[in-house]
Coordinates of N, CA and C in Angstrom, one line a residue:
X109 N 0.8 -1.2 0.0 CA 0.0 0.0 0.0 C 0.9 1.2 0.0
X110 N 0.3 1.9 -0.8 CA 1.3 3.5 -0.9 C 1.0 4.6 0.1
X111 N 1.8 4.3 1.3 CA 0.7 4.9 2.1 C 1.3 6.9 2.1
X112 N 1.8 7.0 1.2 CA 1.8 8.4 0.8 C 1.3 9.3 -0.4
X113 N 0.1 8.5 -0.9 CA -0.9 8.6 -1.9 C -1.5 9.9 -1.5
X114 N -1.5 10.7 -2.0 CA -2.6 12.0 -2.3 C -3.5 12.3 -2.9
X115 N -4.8 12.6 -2.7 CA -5.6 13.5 -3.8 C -5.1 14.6 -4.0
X116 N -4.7 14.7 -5.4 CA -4.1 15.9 -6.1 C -5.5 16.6 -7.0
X117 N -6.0 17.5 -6.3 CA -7.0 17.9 -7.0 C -7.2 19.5 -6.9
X118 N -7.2 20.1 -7.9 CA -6.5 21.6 -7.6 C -7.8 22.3 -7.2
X119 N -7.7 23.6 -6.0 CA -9.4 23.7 -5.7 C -9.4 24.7 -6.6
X120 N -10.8 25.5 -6.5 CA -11.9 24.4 -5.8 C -12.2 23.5 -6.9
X121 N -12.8 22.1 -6.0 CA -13.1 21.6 -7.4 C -14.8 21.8 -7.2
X122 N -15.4 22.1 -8.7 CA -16.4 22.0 -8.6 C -16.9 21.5 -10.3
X123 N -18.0 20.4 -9.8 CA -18.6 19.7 -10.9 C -19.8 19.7 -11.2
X124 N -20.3 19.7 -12.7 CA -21.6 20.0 -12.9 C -22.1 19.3 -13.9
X125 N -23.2 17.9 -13.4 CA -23.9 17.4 -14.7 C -24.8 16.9 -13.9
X126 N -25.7 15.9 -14.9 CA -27.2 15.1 -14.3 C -27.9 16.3 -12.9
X127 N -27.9 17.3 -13.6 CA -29.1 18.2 -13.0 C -28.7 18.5 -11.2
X128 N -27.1 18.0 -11.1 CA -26.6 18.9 -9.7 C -24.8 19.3 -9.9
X129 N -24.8 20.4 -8.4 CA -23.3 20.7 -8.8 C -22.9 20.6 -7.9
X130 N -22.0 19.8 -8.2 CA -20.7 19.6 -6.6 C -20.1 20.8 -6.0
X131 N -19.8 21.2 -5.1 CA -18.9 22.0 -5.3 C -18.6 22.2 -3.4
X132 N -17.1 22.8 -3.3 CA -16.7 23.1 -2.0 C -17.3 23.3 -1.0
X133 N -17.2 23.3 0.5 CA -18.1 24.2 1.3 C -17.4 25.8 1.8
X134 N -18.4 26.4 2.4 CA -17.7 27.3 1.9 C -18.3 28.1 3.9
X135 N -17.6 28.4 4.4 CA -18.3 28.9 6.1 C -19.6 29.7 6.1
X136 N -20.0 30.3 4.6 CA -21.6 30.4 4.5 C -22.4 29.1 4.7
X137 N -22.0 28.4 4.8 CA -22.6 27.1 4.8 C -23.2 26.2 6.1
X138 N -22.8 26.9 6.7 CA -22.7 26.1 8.3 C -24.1 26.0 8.8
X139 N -25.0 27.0 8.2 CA -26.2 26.4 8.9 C -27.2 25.6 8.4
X140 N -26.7 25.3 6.7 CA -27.2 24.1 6.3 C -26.8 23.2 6.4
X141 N -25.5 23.0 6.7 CA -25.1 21.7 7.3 C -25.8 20.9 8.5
X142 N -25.9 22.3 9.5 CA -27.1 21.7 10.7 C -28.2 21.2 10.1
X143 N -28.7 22.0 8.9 CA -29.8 21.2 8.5 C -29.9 20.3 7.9
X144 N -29.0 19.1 7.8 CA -28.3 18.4 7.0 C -27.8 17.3 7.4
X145 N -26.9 17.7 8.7 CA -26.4 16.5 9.3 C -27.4 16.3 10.8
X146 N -28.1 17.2 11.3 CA -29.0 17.1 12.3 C -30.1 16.2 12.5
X147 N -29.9 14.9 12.1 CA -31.3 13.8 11.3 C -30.7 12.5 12.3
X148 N -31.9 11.9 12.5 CA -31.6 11.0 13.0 C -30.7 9.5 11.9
X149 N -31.4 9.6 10.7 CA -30.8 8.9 9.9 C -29.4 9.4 9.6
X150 N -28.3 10.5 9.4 CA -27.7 11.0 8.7 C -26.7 10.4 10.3
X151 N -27.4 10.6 11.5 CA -26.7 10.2 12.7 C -26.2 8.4 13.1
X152 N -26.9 7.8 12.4 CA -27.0 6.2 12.0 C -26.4 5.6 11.7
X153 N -26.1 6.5 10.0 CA -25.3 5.8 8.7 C -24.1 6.8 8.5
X154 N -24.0 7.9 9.5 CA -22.4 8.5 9.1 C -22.0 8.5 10.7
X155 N -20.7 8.8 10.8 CA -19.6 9.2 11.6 C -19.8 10.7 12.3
X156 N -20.6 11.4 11.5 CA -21.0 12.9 12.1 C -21.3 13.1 13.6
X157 N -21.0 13.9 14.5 CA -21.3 13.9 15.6 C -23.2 14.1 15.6
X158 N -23.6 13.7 16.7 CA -25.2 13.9 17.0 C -25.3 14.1 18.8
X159 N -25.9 15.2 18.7 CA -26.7 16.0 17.7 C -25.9 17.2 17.1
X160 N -26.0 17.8 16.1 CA -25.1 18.0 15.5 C -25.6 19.7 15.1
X161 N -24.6 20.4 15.8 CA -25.2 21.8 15.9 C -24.3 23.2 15.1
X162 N -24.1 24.2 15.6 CA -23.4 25.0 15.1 C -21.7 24.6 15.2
X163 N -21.9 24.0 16.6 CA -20.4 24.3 16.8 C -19.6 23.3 16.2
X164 N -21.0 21.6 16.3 CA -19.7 20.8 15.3 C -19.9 21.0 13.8
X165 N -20.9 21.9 13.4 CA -20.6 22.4 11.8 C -19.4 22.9 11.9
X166 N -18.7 23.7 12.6 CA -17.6 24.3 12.5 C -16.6 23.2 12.4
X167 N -16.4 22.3 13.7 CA -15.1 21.6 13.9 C -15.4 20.9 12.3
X168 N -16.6 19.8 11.9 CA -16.5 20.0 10.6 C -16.0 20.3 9.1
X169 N -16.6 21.3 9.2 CA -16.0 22.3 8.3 C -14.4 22.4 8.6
X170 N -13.9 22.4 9.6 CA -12.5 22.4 10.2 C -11.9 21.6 9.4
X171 N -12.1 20.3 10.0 CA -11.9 18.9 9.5 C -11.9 18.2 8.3
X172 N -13.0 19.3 7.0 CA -12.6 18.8 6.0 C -11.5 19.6 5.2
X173 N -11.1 20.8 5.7 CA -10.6 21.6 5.5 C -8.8 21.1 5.4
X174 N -9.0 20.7 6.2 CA -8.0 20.2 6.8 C -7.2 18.7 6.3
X175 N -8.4 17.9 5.9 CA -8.3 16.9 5.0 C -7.8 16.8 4.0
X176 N -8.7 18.3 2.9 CA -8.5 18.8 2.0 C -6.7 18.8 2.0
X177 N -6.4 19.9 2.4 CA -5.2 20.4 3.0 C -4.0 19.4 3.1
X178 N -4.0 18.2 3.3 CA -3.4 16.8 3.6 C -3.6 16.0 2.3
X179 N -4.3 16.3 1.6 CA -4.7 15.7 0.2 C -5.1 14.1 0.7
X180 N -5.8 14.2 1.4 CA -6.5 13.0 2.0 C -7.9 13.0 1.5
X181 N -8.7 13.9 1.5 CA -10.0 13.5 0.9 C -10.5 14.9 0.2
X182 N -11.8 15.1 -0.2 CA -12.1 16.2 -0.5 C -14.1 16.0 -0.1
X183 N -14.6 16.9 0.2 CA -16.1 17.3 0.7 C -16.1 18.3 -0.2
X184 N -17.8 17.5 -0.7 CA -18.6 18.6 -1.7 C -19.8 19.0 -1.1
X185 N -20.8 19.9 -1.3 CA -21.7 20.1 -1.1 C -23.0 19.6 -2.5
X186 N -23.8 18.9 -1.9 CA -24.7 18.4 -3.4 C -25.3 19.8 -3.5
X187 N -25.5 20.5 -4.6 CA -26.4 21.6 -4.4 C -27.3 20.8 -6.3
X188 N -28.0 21.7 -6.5 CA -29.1 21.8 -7.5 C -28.7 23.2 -8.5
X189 N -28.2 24.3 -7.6 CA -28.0 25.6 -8.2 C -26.8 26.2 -7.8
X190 N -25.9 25.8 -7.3 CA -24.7 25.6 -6.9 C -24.5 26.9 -6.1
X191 N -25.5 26.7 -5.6 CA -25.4 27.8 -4.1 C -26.3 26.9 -2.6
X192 N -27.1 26.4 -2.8 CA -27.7 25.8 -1.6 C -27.3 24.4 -1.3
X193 N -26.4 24.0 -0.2 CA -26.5 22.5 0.3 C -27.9 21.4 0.2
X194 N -27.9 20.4 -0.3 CA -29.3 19.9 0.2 C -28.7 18.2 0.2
X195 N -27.2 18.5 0.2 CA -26.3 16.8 0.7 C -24.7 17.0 0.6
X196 N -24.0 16.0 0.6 CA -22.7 15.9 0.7 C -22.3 15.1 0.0
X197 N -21.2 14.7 -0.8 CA -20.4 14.0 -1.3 C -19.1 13.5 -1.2
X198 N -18.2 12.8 -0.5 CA -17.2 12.7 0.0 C -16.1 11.7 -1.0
X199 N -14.8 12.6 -1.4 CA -14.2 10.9 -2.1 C -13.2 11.4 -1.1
X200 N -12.4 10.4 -0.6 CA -10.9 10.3 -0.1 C -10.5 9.0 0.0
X201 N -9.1 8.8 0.2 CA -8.1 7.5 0.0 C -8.8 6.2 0.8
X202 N -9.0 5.4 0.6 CA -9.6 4.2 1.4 C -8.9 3.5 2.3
X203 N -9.3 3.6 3.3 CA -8.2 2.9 4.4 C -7.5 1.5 3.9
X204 N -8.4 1.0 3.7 CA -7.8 -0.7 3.2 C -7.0 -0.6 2.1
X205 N -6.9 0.4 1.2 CA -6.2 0.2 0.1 C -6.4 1.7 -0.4
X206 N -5.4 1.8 -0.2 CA -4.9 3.5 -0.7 C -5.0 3.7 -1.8
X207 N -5.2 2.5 -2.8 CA -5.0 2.7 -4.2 C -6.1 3.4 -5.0
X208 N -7.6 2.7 -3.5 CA -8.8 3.1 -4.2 C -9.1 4.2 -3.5
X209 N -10.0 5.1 -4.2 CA -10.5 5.9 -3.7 C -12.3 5.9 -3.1
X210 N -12.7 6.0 -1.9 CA -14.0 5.9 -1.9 C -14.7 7.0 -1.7
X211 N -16.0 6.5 -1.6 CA -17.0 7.8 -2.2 C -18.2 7.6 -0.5
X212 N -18.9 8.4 -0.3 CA -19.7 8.1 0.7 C -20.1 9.5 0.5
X213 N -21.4 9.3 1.2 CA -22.6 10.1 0.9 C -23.8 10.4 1.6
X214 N -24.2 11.5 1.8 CA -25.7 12.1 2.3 C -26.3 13.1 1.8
X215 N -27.8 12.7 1.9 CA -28.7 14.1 1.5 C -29.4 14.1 2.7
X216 N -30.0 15.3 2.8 CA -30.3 16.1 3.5 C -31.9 15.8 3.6
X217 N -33.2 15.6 4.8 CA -34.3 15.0 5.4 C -34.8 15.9 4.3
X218 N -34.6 17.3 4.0 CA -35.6 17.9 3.2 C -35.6 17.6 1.8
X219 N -34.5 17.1 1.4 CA -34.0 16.5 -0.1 C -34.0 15.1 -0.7
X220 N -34.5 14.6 0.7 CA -34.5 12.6 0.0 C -35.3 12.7 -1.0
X221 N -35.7 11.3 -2.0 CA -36.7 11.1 -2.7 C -36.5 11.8 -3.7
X222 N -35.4 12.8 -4.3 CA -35.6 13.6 -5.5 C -34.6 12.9 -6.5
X223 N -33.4 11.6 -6.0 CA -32.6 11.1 -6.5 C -30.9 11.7 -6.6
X224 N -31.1 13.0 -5.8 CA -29.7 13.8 -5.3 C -28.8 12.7 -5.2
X225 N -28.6 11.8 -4.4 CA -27.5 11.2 -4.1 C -27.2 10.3 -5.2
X226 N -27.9 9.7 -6.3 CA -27.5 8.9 -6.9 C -27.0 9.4 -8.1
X227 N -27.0 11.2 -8.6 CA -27.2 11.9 -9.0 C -25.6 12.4 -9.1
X228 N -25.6 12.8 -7.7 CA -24.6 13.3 -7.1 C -23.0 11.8 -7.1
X229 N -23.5 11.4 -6.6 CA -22.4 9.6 -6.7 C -22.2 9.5 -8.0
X230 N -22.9 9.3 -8.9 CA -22.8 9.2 -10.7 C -21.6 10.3 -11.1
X231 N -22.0 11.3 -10.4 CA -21.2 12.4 -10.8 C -19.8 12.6 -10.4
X232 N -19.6 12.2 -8.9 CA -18.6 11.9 -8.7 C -17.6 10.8 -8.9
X233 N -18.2 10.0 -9.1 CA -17.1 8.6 -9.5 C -16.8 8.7 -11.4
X234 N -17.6 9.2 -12.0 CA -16.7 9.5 -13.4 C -15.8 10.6 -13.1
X235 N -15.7 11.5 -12.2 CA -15.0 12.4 -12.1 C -13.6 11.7 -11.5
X236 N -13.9 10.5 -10.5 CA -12.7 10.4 -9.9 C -11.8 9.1 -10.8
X237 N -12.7 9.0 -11.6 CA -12.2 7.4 -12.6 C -11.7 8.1 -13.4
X238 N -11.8 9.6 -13.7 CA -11.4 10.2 -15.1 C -10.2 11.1 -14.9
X239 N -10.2 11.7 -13.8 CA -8.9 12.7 -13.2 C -8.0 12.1 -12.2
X240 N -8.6 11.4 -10.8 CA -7.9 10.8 -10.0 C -7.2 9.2 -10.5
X241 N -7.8 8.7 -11.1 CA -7.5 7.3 -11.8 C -6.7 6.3 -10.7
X242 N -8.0 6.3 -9.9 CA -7.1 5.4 -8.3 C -7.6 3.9 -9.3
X243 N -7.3 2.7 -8.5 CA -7.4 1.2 -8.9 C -9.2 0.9 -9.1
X244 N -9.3 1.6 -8.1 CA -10.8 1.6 -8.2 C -11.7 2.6 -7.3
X245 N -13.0 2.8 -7.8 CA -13.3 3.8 -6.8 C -14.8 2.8 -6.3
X246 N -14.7 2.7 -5.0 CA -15.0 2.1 -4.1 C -16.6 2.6 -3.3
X247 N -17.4 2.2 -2.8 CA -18.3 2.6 -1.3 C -18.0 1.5 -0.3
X248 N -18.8 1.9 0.5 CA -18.1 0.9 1.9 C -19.5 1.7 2.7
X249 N -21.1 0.4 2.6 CA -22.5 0.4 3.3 C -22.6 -0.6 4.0
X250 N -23.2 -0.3 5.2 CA -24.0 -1.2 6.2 C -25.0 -1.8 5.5
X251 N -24.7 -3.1 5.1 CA -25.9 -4.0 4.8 C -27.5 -4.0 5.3
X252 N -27.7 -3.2 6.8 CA -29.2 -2.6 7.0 C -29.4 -1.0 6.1
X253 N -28.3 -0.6 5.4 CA -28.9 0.5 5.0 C -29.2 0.5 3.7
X254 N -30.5 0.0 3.2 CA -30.9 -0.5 1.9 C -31.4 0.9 0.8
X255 N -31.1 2.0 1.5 CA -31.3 3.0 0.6 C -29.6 3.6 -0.1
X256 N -29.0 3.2 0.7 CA -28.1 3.6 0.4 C -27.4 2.2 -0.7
X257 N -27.8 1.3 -0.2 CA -27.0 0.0 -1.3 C -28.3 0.1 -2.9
X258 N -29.5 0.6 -2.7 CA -29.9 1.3 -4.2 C -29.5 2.2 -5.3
X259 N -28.8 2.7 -4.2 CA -28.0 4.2 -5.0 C -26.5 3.4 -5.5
X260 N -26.0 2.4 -4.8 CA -25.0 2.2 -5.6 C -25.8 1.1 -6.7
X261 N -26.5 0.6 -6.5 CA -26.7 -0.5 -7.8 C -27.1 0.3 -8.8
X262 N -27.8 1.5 -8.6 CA -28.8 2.9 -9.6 C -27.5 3.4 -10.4
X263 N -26.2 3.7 -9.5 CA -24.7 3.9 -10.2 C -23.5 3.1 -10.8
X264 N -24.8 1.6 -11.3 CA -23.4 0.3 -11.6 C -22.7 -0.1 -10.7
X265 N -22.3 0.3 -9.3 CA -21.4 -0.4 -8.2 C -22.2 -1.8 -8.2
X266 N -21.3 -2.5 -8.1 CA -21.3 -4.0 -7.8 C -20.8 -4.2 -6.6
X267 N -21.6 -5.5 -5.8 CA -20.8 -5.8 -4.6 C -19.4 -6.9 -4.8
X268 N -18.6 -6.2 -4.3 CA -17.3 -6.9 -4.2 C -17.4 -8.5 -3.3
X269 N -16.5 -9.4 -4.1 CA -16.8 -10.7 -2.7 C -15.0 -10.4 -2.1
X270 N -15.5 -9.6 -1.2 CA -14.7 -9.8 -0.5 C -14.7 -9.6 0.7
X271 N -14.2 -9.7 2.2 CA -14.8 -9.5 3.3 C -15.2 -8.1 3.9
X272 N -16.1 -8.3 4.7 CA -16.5 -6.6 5.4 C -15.3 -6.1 5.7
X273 N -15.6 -4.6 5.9 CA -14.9 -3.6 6.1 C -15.2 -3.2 7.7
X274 N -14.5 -3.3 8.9 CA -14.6 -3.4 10.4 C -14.3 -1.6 10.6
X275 N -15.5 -0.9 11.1 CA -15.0 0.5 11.4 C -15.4 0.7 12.8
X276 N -14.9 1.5 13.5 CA -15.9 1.6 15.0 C -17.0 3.2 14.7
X277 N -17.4 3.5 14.7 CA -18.3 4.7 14.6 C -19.0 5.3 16.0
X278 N -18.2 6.1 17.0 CA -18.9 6.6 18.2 C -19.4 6.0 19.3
X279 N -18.4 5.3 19.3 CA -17.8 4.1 19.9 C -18.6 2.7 19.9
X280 N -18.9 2.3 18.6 CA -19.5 0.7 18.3 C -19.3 0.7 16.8
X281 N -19.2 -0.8 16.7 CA -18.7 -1.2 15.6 C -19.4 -1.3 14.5
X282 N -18.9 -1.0 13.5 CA -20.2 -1.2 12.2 C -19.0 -2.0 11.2
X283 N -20.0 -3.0 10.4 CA -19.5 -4.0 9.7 C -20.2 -3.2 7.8
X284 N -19.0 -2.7 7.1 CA -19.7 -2.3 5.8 C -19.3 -3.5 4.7
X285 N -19.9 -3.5 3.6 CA -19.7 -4.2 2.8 C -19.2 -3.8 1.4
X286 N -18.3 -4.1 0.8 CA -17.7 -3.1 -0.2 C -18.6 -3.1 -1.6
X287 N -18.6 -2.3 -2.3 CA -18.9 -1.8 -3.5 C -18.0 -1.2 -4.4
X288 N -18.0 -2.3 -5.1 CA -17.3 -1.2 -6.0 C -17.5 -1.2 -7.8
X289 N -17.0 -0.1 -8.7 CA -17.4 0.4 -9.7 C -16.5 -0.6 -10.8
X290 N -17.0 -1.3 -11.7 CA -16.5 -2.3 -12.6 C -16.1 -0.8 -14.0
X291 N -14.6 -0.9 -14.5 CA -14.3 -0.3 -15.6 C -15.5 -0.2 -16.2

């Protein structure tokens, strides 16, 4: 494993097709992110603190900043009009294998149901197959979260046979199952 792999991706990056546009966050942003990550569901199936308020929008924002910065991952905001948040997009290096890069994802309780995320995921994984050109680009879902393993079958991800992925998440363990994107 190359464990001094970077995303080299010059900012901001911002991307625009299938009817949304990725793009950076930006400290105007902090209070849609409360509105965003403050869900019981978004508390479930991500790593985000809960309940999740002003102040960890900030450490947040901190954090991906910072990520950024380290060329470890990069945070988009899903927008529609590439001014309002209404989800997030995440690629950075995959723990198990640096080679690939994975993608993980949320919309926002006021935005499900419109197809944002699968929308948003489509968009991002040609972008990272076509500029980042890691071995593969990757998800990594909890086998109870059946909305989220739609959006990758709606995006071509195929499940990988290969063993779960062991993470702790706030302090208990979650078992994900890999996905990944066939050439």
């Amino acid at each position: 494993m190359d464990t001094n792999r970077t995303l080299t991706l010059v900012p901001p990056v911002r991307l625009a097709g299938y009817g949304v546009v990725l793009r950076e966050w930006t400290d105007a942003d902090l209070a849609d992110l409360v509105a965003l990550y403050d869900d019981p569901e978004m508390a479930r199936w991500t790593p985000v603190a809960s309940p999740f308020d002003l102040e960890a929008a900030r450490a947040y924002l901190a954090g991906a900043r910072e990520g950024r910065a380290q060329g470890r991952k990069v945070q988009l905001a899903v927008t529609t009009d590439g001014v309002r948040p209404r989800g997030e997009v995440l690629l950075f290096l995959s723990g198990p294998d640096e080679r690939d890069v994975e993608l993980a994802y949320g919309v926002g309780p006021a935005h499900r149901g419109q197809g944002l995320a699968a929308r948003a995921v489509r968009l991002a994984a040609e972008y990272t197959v076509r500029d980042i050109r890691p071995r593969r680009v990757v998800l990594r879902i909890d086998a109870a979260n059946t909305a989220s393993e739609a959006v990758a079958r709606s995006c071509a991800f195929e499940l990988a046979d290969e063993p779960p992925v062991r993470r702790v998440s706030r302090g208990r363990e979650i078992v994900l199952r890999t996905w990944w994107l066939p050439a």
